[in-house]
Amino acid sequence: MIIDGKALSNQLDVNMKQEVADLNATGLYPTLVVIIVGNDPASQIYVRNKHRKAVKLGIRSIIERKPADMTQADLLALIAKYNADDQVHGILVQLPLPKQIDETAVIRAIDVKKDVDGFSPENVGKLFANSHEHYPVSCTPKGIMTMLDHYNVNPEGKHAVIVGDSNIVGRPMGALLLNAGATVTYTHILTQDLSSFTRTADILVVATGVAHLIKAGDIKPGATVIDVGMDRDENGKLVGDVDYDNAVRVAGNITPVPGGVGPMTITTLMQQTIELAKVANRRVLTSVH
Amino acid sequence: MIIDGKALSNQLDVNMKQEVADLNATGLYPTLVVIIVGNDPASQIYVRNKHRKAVKLGIRSIIERKPADMTQADLLALIAKYNADDQVHGILVQLPLPKQIDETAVIRAIDVKKDVDGFSPENVGKLFANSHEHYPVSCTPKGIMTMLDHYNVNPEGKHAVIVGDSNIVGRPMGALLLNAGATVTYTHILTQDLSSFTRTADILVVATGVAHLIKAGDIKPGATVIDVGMDRDENGKLVGDVDYDNAVRVAGNITPVPGGVGPMTITTLMQQTIELAKVANRRVLTSVH
C-alpha cells in the first residue's frame, strides 16, 4: 500500500477548515506567527507554503520578515512581544538563523505554551517522559504518527527502527513510537552494520538526507517504510532516502517522495496551532470562572 | 571482569571529600536538601543513606521530615523556600509521595537549577536533545555511565539494549548512551521476543524489577551487562534482574547485585550536588563581575 500523505493532508485540511470556522464563530481565532530572518531561498519557500496553508484553512497567519543583519536582541524583543500577545497561539522561528544569532537562545525565548514546533527543552522533556498533559511535538514525526494511525499501522509491540537521530525528526519520532508501545532502535551515522538493524524493522523511519541510502535488501518484507528524505539524485531529481522503485516491491506500506511525509508536516503545524489556541482558550476560561 | 560499583564509589568518594574541602576553603558549601513526606520504610532507609553519605563527604545535608498528612500547598511552600535560598544547591523530594500530593506538580516546583535528580521536563529535554549546557541527569543511569567509563567500555558504535523503559532509569539511560554514540534499542513489557534483542547487545542494561529475567542464553558472549534490579528471590535473598551466577560465565563485564549499580547512585547524587553548587557559584560570580 502506498501511504498517500498528500491525500491524507487534503482530507485533514477539509476537517480543519471547518473546525477553524466553528472556533471563529465562538470568537476564537487560531493565530500563527512565523518569523523569518534573512533571505535563505529554501526558508522563503517554506514560510510561503506555511502562510498559504494557514490562509487556506482560515488560520490567522502573521509573517514577520526581518533583514539578515537583525540583532539577537531585536529578535528576542519581537518574540517577547508575541509571547505577551494573547491573540497569538503559535510562534515559529524559521531555522536556520544568521550566524550572529544563537538558535538555542531564540528557541528558549518562545513561551513553551506557544512553542508550536515543540523544540523547547520543556516540551521535549514532556514527550520523552510520556507526559499525559498537552504539549506540542516536532511536526514531522507527529505527522508520521497521524499517517500510521490513518493506515492502521499500530506500533504497539512492533519493532520500530529510526535511521538518523536528529532532534527535529529522529529523536522525537523514536519517543512517539516508544510512547505508543513500540520497541524502538535508534540508528545513526556511527551505527555498525546498519542493514542488520533495518532488516528487523516492522516500522522503518529514515531521515538522513542521504539519497537512496536504504535499498530493497535492507527492508523486512511487509514492513512499513516511512521516508523523510528530500534529496536530489545525480540527475537533480527529487528523491528520498529510500530507493523507492525497488523498495516498493518489498515493503508492506511505503511513503513516496514527494507526496508522502512532506505534506503532513505543514498540516500538522496547522493542527498544532489550532490545538494550542484551544488549550489557551481553556486556560483563559478556567482562570475567569 | 566484575564491575565493582562499591569499590569505584569508594574511590570517587575520596576524591569528592577532598573537592568539598577545597570548595569549603573558598567559601562554597555544597548543600543538599532532602524532603521526605510520610513513613514509607524503604524511603526512610534511602534518605538515611543519602544523609550519611553527604555527611561523610562534608556536604551539608538538610533532611526535612514531614508527616504523611502534609498538604500539597505546604510541600510546595517548603520547596519555594529552598528554591529562594541561595545557600541550597540541590533539592530532592523522596518519592513516592502520599496520595493527596501530585508528584508531577511537586517535581515541576523544584527550580530546574536545583533539580539534583534531573526529573524536571526541562532537564529531561536537555538530555534528550543532547544539549551541551550543564544539566543534572537521573542519578542511576548517570552513575552507570561513570562505571562504563571507568571500566573503559566506550559506547560509541556499540549496540546498547535497554530492558525496561522507566523515566527514572531506562529512558535516560538510553539517551545517555545515544548521546555517547551507541546504537540504542529500548525494550519493555510490550517487546516481543525480548531475547532476540538482548542477544545482539554489546551493552545490556536491565532495569525491570523482575528477578532473574535475563538468563545466560539471553546474553551475547563478551557483552557488558549492567543489572539495575534489586529484587528478592523465592528465598528472600537480594538478587538482580540478571541470573548472575550463570550470566557471569558469558558476559565480558558484569555488575553484581548487591555491590554493582546501587552504590553508584548515591555517589552520583553527591557528584551532582557538588556540580550544581559549582555552577550556581559561577552564575553568582558572573552576575557580580
Coordinates of C-alpha atoms in Angstrom, one line a residue, chain B residues 99-286:
Chain B
K99 CA -1.8 10.2 47.7
Q100 CA -3.1 13.7 48.4
I101 CA 0.0 15.1 46.7
D102 CA 0.6 15.3 42.9
E103 CA 4.1 14.2 42.2
T104 CA 4.2 15.9 38.8
A105 CA 3.3 19.3 40.4
V106 CA 6.0 18.8 43.1
I107 CA 8.7 17.9 40.6
R108 CA 7.8 20.9 38.5
A109 CA 8.0 23.2 41.5
I110 CA 11.7 22.5 42.1
D111 CA 13.9 25.1 40.5
V112 CA 15.5 23.4 37.4
K113 CA 18.9 24.7 38.6
K114 CA 18.5 22.7 41.9
D115 CA 16.8 19.7 40.4
V116 CA 19.5 17.3 41.5
D117 CA 17.5 14.2 40.4
G118 CA 17.2 15.6 36.9
F119 CA 13.5 14.7 36.7
S120 CA 12.1 18.1 35.5
P121 CA 10.9 18.2 31.9
E122 CA 13.4 20.9 31.1
N123 CA 16.4 18.9 32.3
V124 CA 15.0 15.7 30.7
G125 CA 14.5 17.7 27.4
K126 CA 18.1 18.9 27.5
L127 CA 19.3 15.3 28.0
F128 CA 17.2 14.0 25.1
A129 CA 18.3 16.8 22.8
N130 CA 22.0 16.2 23.8
S131 CA 22.4 19.8 25.0
H132 CA 25.9 21.0 25.6
E133 CA 24.9 23.0 28.6
H134 CA 25.3 21.7 32.1
Y135 CA 22.2 19.9 33.4
P136 CA 21.5 17.3 36.1
V137 CA 20.6 13.7 35.0
S138 CA 18.8 10.9 36.8
C139 CA 21.4 9.5 39.1
T140 CA 21.3 5.8 38.4
P141 CA 21.9 6.0 34.6
K142 CA 24.5 8.7 35.1
G143 CA 26.3 6.5 37.6
I144 CA 26.2 3.7 35.1
M145 CA 27.9 5.9 32.5
T146 CA 30.6 6.6 35.1
M147 CA 31.1 2.9 35.6
L148 CA 31.3 2.2 31.9
D149 CA 33.8 5.0 31.5
H150 CA 35.9 3.7 34.4
Y151 CA 36.0 0.2 33.0
N152 CA 36.9 1.5 29.5
V153 CA 33.6 0.4 27.9
N154 CA 33.2 3.0 25.1
P155 CA 29.6 3.0 23.9
E156 CA 30.4 4.6 20.5
G157 CA 29.3 2.4 17.7
K158 CA 28.2 -0.3 20.1
H159 CA 24.7 -1.7 20.3
A160 CA 23.2 -0.9 23.7
V161 CA 19.9 -2.6 24.6
I162 CA 17.9 -1.2 27.5
V163 CA 15.4 -3.6 29.1
G164 CA 12.7 -1.5 30.9
D165 CA 11.8 2.0 29.8
S166 CA 11.0 3.8 33.1
N167 CA 11.6 7.5 33.3
I168 CA 14.0 7.1 36.2
V169 CA 16.3 4.5 34.7
G170 CA 15.6 3.1 31.2
R171 CA 14.7 6.2 29.2
P172 CA 17.5 8.5 30.5
M173 CA 20.0 5.5 30.2
G174 CA 19.1 5.2 26.5
A175 CA 19.5 8.9 26.0
L176 CA 22.9 9.0 27.6
L177 CA 24.1 6.0 25.6
L178 CA 22.7 7.5 22.4
N179 CA 24.5 10.8 23.2
A180 CA 27.7 8.8 23.6
G181 CA 27.3 7.4 20.1
A182 CA 25.7 4.0 20.8
T183 CA 23.0 2.4 18.6
V184 CA 20.3 2.2 21.2
T185 CA 17.3 -0.2 21.5
Y186 CA 14.6 0.3 24.0
T187 CA 12.8 -2.9 25.0
H188 CA 10.0 -3.2 27.6
I189 CA 7.0 -5.1 28.7
L190 CA 5.4 -5.0 25.2
T191 CA 8.5 -6.2 23.4
Q192 CA 8.1 -9.4 21.5
D193 CA 10.9 -12.0 21.6
L194 CA 13.0 -10.0 24.1
S195 CA 15.8 -12.4 23.8
S196 CA 16.3 -11.7 20.1
F197 CA 17.2 -8.1 21.1
T198 CA 19.2 -8.8 24.2
R199 CA 21.4 -11.4 22.4
T200 CA 22.6 -8.7 20.0
A201 CA 23.6 -6.2 22.8
D202 CA 27.2 -5.2 23.3
I203 CA 26.0 -3.3 26.3
L204 CA 22.9 -4.6 28.1
V205 CA 21.2 -2.6 30.8
V206 CA 18.4 -4.3 32.7
A207 CA 16.0 -2.4 34.9
T208 CA 12.7 -4.2 35.2
G209 CA 12.3 -5.3 38.8
V210 CA 11.8 -8.9 37.7
A211 CA 14.2 -11.3 39.5
H212 CA 16.4 -13.3 37.1
L213 CA 14.5 -12.2 34.0
I214 CA 17.7 -12.3 31.9
K215 CA 19.4 -15.7 31.7
A216 CA 22.9 -16.6 30.3
G217 CA 21.3 -17.6 27.0
D218 CA 19.9 -14.1 26.6
I219 CA 23.4 -12.5 26.6
K220 CA 25.9 -12.0 23.8
P221 CA 29.2 -13.6 24.7
G222 CA 31.6 -10.9 25.8
A223 CA 28.8 -8.3 26.4
T224 CA 28.9 -5.7 29.2
V225 CA 25.9 -6.5 31.4
I226 CA 24.6 -3.8 33.9
D227 CA 21.9 -5.0 36.3
V228 CA 19.9 -2.3 38.0
G229 CA 17.5 -4.8 39.7
M230 CA 17.1 -5.1 43.4
D231 CA 14.8 -8.0 43.7
R232 CA 14.1 -10.8 46.2
D233 CA 14.2 -14.4 45.1
E234 CA 11.8 -17.1 46.4
N235 CA 14.1 -17.5 49.5
G236 CA 14.0 -13.7 50.2
K237 CA 17.6 -13.3 49.1
L238 CA 18.5 -10.0 47.4
V239 CA 19.1 -10.7 43.7
G240 CA 19.2 -8.8 40.4
D241 CA 17.2 -8.9 37.2
V242 CA 20.1 -11.0 35.7
D243 CA 20.8 -14.6 36.7
Y244 CA 24.3 -13.6 37.8
D245 CA 25.8 -17.0 38.6
N246 CA 25.3 -18.2 35.1
A247 CA 25.5 -14.9 33.2
V248 CA 28.9 -14.2 34.7
R249 CA 30.3 -17.1 32.5
V250 CA 29.0 -15.5 29.3
A251 CA 29.4 -11.7 29.9
G252 CA 32.6 -9.8 29.3
N253 CA 31.8 -7.4 32.1
I254 CA 29.0 -7.7 34.6
T255 CA 27.7 -5.8 37.7
P256 CA 26.9 -7.9 40.8
V257 CA 23.8 -7.4 42.9
P258 CA 24.4 -6.0 45.5
G259 CA 27.6 -4.0 45.1
G260 CA 27.2 -3.0 41.4
V261 CA 24.9 -0.2 40.4
G262 CA 23.5 0.5 43.8
P263 CA 26.4 2.3 45.5
M264 CA 27.0 4.4 42.3
T265 CA 23.5 6.0 42.5
I266 CA 24.1 7.8 45.8
T267 CA 27.7 8.7 44.8
T268 CA 26.3 10.3 41.6
L269 CA 23.8 12.2 43.7
M270 CA 26.7 13.7 45.7
Q271 CA 28.6 14.4 42.5
Q272 CA 25.6 16.3 41.1
T273 CA 25.1 18.3 44.3
I274 CA 28.8 19.4 44.1
E275 CA 28.4 20.2 40.4
L276 CA 25.2 22.2 40.9
A277 CA 27.0 24.2 43.7
K278 CA 29.9 25.0 41.4
V279 CA 27.5 26.0 38.5
A280 CA 25.5 28.2 40.9
N281 CA 28.7 29.8 42.2
R282 CA 29.9 30.5 38.6
R283 CA 26.5 32.1 38.0
V284 CA 26.9 34.4 41.0
L285 CA 30.4 35.3 40.1
T286 CA 29.4 36.1 36.5

